[in-house]
GROMACS .gro file of C-alpha atoms in nm:
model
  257
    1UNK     CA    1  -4.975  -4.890   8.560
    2UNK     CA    2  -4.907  -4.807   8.916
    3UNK     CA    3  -4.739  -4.511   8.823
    4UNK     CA    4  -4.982  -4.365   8.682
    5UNK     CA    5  -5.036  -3.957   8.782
    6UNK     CA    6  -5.413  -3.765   8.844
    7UNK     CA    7  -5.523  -3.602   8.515
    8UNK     CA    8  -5.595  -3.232   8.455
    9UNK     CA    9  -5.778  -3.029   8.178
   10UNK     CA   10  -5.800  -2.655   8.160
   11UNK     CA   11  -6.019  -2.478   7.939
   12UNK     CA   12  -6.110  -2.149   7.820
   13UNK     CA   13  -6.402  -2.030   7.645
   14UNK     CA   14  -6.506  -1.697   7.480
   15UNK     CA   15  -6.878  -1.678   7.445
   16UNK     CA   16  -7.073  -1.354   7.284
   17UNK     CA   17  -7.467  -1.340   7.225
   18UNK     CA   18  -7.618  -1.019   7.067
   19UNK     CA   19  -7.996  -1.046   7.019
   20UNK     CA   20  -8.221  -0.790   6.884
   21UNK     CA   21  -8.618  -0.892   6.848
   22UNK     CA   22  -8.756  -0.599   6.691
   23UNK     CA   23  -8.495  -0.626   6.364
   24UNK     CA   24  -8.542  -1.002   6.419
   25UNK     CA   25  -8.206  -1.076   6.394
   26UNK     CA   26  -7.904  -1.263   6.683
   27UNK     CA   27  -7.535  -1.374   6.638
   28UNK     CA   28  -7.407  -1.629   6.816
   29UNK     CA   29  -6.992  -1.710   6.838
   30UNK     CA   30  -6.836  -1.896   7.106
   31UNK     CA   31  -6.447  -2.066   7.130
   32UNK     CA   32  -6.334  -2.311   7.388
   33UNK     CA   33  -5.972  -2.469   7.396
   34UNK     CA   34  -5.877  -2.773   7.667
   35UNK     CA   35  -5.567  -2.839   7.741
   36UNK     CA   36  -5.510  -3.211   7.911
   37UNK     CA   37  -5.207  -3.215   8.156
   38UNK     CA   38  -5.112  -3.543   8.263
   39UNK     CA   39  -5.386  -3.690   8.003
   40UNK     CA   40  -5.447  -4.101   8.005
   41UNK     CA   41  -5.298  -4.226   7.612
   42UNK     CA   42  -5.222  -4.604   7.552
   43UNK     CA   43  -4.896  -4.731   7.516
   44UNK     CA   44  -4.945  -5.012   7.259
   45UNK     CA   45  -4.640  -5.233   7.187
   46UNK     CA   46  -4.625  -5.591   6.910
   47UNK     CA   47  -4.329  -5.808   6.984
   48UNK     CA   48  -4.188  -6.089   6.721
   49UNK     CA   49  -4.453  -6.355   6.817
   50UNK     CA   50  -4.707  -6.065   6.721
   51UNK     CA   51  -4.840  -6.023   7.050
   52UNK     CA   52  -4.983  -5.699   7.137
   53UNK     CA   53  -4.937  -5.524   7.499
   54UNK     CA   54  -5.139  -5.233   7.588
   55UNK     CA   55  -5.054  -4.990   7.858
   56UNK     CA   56  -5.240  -4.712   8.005
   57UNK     CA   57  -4.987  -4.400   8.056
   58UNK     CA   58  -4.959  -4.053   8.112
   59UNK     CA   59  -4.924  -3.790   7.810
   60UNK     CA   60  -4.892  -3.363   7.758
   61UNK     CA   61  -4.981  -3.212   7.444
   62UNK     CA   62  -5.330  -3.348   7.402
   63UNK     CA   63  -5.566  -3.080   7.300
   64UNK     CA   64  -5.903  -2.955   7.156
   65UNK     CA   65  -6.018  -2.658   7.019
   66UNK     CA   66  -6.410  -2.580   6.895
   67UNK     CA   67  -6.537  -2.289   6.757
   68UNK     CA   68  -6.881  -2.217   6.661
   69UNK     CA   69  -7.087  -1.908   6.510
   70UNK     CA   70  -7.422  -1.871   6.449
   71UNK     CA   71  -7.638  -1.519   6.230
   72UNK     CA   72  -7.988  -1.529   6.196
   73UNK     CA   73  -8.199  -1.250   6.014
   74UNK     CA   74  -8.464  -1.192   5.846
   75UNK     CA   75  -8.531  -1.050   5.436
   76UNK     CA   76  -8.808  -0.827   5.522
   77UNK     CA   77  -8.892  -0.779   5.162
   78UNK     CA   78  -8.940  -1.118   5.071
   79UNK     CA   79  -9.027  -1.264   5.444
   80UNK     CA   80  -8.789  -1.504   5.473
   81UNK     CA   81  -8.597  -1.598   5.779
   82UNK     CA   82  -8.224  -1.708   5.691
   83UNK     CA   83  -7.977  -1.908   5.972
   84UNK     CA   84  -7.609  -1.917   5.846
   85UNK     CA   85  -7.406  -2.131   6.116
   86UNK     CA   86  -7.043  -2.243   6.051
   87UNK     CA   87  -6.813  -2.456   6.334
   88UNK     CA   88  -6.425  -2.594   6.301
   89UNK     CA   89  -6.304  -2.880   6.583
   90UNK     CA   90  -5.940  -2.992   6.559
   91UNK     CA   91  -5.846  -3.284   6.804
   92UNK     CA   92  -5.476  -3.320   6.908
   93UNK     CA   93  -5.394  -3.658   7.056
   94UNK     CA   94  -5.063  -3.818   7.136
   95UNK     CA   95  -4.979  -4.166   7.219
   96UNK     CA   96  -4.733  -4.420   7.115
   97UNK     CA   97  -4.649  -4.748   6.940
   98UNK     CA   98  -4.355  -4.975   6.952
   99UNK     CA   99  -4.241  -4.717   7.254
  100UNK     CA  100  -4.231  -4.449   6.983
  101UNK     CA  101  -4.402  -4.132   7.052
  102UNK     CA  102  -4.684  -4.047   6.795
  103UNK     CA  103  -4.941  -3.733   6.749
  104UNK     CA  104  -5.221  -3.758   6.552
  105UNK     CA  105  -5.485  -3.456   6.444
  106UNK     CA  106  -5.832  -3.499   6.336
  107UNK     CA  107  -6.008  -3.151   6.211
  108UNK     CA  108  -6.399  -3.093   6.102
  109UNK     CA  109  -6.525  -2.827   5.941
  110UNK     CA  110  -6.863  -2.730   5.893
  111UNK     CA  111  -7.128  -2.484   5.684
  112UNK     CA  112  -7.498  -2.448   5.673
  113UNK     CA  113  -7.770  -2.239   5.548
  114UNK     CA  114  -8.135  -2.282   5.614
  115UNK     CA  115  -8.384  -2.029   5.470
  116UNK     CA  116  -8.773  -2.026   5.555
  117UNK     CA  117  -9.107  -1.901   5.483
  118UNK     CA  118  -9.380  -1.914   5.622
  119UNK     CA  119  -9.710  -1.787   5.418
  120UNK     CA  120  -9.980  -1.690   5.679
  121UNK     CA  121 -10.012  -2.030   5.789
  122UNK     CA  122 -10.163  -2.184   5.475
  123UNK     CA  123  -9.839  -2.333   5.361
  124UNK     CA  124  -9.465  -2.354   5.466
  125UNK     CA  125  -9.105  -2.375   5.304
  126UNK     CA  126  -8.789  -2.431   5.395
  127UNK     CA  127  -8.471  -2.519   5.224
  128UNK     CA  128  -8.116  -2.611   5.414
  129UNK     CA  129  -7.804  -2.664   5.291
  130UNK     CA  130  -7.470  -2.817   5.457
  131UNK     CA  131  -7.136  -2.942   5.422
  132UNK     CA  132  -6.915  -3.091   5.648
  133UNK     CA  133  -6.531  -3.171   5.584
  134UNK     CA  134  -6.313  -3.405   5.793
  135UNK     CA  135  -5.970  -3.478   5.835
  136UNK     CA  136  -5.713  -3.721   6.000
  137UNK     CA  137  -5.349  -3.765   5.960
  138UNK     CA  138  -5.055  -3.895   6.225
  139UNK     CA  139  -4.709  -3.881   6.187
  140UNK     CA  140  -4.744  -4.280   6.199
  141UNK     CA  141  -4.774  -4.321   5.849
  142UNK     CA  142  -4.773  -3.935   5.678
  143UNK     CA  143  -4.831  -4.054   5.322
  144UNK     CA  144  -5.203  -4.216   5.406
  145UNK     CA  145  -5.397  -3.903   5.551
  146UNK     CA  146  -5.763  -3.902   5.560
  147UNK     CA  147  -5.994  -3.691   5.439
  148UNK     CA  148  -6.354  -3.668   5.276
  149UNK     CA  149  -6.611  -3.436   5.255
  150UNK     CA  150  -7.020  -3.501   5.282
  151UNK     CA  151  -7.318  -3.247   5.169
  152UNK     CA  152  -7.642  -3.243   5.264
  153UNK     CA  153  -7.986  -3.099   5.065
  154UNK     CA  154  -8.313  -3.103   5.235
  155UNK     CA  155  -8.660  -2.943   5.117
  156UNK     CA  156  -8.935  -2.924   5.353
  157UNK     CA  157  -9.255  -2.785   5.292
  158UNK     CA  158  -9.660  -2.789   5.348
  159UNK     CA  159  -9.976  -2.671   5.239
  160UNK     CA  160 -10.334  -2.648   5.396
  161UNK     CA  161 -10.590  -2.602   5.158
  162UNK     CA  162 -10.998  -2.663   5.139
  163UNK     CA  163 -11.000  -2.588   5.522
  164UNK     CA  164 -10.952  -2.937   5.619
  165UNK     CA  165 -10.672  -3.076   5.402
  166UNK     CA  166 -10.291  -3.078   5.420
  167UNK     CA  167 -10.031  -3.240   5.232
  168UNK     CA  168  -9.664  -3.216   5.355
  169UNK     CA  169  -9.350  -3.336   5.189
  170UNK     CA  170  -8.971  -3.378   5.256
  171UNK     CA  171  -8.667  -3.466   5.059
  172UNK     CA  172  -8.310  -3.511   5.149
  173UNK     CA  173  -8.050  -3.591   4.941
  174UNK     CA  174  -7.688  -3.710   5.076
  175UNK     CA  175  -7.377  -3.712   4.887
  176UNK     CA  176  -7.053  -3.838   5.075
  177UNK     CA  177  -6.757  -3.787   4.898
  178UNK     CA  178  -6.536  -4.118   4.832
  179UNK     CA  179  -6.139  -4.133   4.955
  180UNK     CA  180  -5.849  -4.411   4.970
  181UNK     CA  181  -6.062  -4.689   5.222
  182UNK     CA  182  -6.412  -4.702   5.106
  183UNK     CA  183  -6.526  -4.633   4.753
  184UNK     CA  184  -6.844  -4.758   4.727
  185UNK     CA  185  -7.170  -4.520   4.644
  186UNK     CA  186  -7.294  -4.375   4.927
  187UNK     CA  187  -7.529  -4.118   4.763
  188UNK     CA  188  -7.902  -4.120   4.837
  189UNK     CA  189  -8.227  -3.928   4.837
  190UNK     CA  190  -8.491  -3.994   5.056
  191UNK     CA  191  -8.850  -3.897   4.972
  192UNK     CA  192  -9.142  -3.856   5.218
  193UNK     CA  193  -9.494  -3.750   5.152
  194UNK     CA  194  -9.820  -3.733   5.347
  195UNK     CA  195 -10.185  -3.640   5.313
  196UNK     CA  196 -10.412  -3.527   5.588
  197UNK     CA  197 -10.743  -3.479   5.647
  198UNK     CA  198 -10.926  -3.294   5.976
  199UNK     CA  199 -11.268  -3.351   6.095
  200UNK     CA  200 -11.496  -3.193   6.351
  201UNK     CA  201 -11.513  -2.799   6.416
  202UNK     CA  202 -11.191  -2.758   6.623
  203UNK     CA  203 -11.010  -3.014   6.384
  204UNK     CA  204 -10.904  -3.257   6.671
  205UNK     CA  205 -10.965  -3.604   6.445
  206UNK     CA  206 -10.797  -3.664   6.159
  207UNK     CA  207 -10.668  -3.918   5.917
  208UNK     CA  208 -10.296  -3.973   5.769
  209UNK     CA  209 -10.148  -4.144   5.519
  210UNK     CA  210  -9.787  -4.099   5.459
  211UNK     CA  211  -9.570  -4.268   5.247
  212UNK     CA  212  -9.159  -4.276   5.344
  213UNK     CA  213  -8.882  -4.324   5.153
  214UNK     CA  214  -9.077  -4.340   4.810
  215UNK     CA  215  -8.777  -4.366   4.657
  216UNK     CA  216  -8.632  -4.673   4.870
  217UNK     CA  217  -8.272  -4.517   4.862
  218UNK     CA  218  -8.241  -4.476   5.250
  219UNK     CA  219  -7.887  -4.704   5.365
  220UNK     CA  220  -7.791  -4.689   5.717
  221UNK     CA  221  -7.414  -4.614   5.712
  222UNK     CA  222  -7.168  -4.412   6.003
  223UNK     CA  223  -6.827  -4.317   5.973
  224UNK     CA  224  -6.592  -4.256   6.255
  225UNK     CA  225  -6.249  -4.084   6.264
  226UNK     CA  226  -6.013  -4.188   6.595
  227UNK     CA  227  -5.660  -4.123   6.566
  228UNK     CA  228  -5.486  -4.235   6.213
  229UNK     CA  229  -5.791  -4.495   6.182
  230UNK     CA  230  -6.117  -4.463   5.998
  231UNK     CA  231  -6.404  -4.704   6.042
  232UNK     CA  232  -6.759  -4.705   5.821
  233UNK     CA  233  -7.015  -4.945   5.992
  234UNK     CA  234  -7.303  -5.089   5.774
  235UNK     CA  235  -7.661  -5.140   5.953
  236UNK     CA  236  -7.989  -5.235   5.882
  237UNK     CA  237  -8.262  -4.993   5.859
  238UNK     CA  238  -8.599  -4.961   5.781
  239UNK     CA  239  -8.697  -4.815   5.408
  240UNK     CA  240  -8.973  -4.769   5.205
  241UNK     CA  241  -9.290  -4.796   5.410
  242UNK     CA  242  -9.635  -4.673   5.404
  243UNK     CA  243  -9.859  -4.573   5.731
  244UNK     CA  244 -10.215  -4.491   5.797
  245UNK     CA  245 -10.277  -4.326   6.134
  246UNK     CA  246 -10.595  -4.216   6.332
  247UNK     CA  247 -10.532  -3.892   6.528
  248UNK     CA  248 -10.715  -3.720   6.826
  249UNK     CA  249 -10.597  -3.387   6.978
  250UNK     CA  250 -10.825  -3.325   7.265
  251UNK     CA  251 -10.813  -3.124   7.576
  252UNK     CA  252 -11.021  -3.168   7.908
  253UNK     CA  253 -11.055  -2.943   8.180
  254UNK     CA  254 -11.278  -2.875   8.479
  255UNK     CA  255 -11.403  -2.564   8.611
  256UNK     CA  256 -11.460  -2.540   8.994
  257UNK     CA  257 -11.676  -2.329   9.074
   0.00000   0.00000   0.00000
């Protein structure tokens, strides 16, 4: 497309960052919106024989606006450190088929909590929680929007004990809600555990065994929103699997005198 014009985007973003370290506490917010003048769309066109032409053309009205905020504290009675975070993205994109102009909006939404403790160094706990909603629709086809949700669990903790010895496990469990395209059980929980043992006075050699995915639930799946279109992609991955590991911190220095 010869005729093709020089692209702008102009954005504005809000930012504010409060921190205080004595009450052991920050917030965090930020918004940013682009606007795209002159933005590069496709122009995609099927004629009788079912032969597709795609053009590269100018569009206005393409947008995107993120927001994000972010408070951290901590329970002083109970010693835990707590991170609430929450963040909402809406994509505006226009472009057109069969020389008709479409517009097409895809929205995420987001919410977490992670709480943590940490007991004199001896052991450690944490716990985090999300959930994460997404939406498409176009005025293509207005009776076939697209939305699903997906939640997230995970438990982490350790725990030294008999000087030398320290066992750490994690779980995460995944639930991804089903909609109109792909129905299939997506669910999982993946379970990983490990045992470790130090040797020597400064506790620089050890020997690990961990065992991953215990549970041999881990599937290797990706979604991806663009436009009025949704696309899940299917890959290999490794699952269950044990490993034993040898392990030596040191440090070496020289002193001149």
């Amino acid at each position: 497309n010869l005729l093709l014009k020089p692209s702008f985007t102009n954005t504005i973003a809000v930012k504010y960052f409060t921190y205080n370290t004595l009450k052991k506490n920050h917030f965090i917010a930020r918004a940013q919106l682009s606007v795209f003048s002159n933005s590069f769309s496709t122009s995609a066109a099927v004629d009788s024989n079912y032969i597709r032409e795609n053009k590269t053309i100018n569009v206005n009205g393409n947008n995107d606006l993120q927001t994000y905020s972010e408070y951290g504290f901590l329970l002083k009675k109970m010693n835990i450190d707590v991170l609430l975070t929450g963040s909402y993205r809406e994509e505006t994109t226009v472009y057109y088929f069969n020389y008709k102009p479409l517009k097409s909006f895809i929205r995420n939404a987001s919410f977490a909590l992670d709480l943590s403790k940490d007991f004199q160094n001896k052991a450690s706990i944490s716990i985090d929680f999300s959930l994460n909603y997404y939406n498409a629709e176009s005025n293509m086809n207005v009776t076939r929007d697209i939305d699903y949700w997906e939640n997230n669990i995970e438990f982490d903790g350790g725990f030294s004990f008999l000087k030398s010895f320290s066992i750490h496990s994690n779980i995460k469990t995944t639930f991804r809600g089903n909609n109109n395209f792909f129905d299939r059980n997506k669910n999982c929980v993946i379970f990983n555990y490990s045992i470790e043992k130090s040797f020597l006075k400064d506790n620089s050699v050890s020997l690990k065994l961990q065992g991953n995915d215990l549970f041999n639930q881990n599937i290797g799946i990706e979604r991806h929103l663009y436009r009025n279109s949704i696309s899940e992609s299917s890959y290999n991955i490794i699952k269950r699997y044990f490993l034993f590991s040898f392990q030596w911190k040191f440090n070496y220095s020289r002193v001149n005198k």
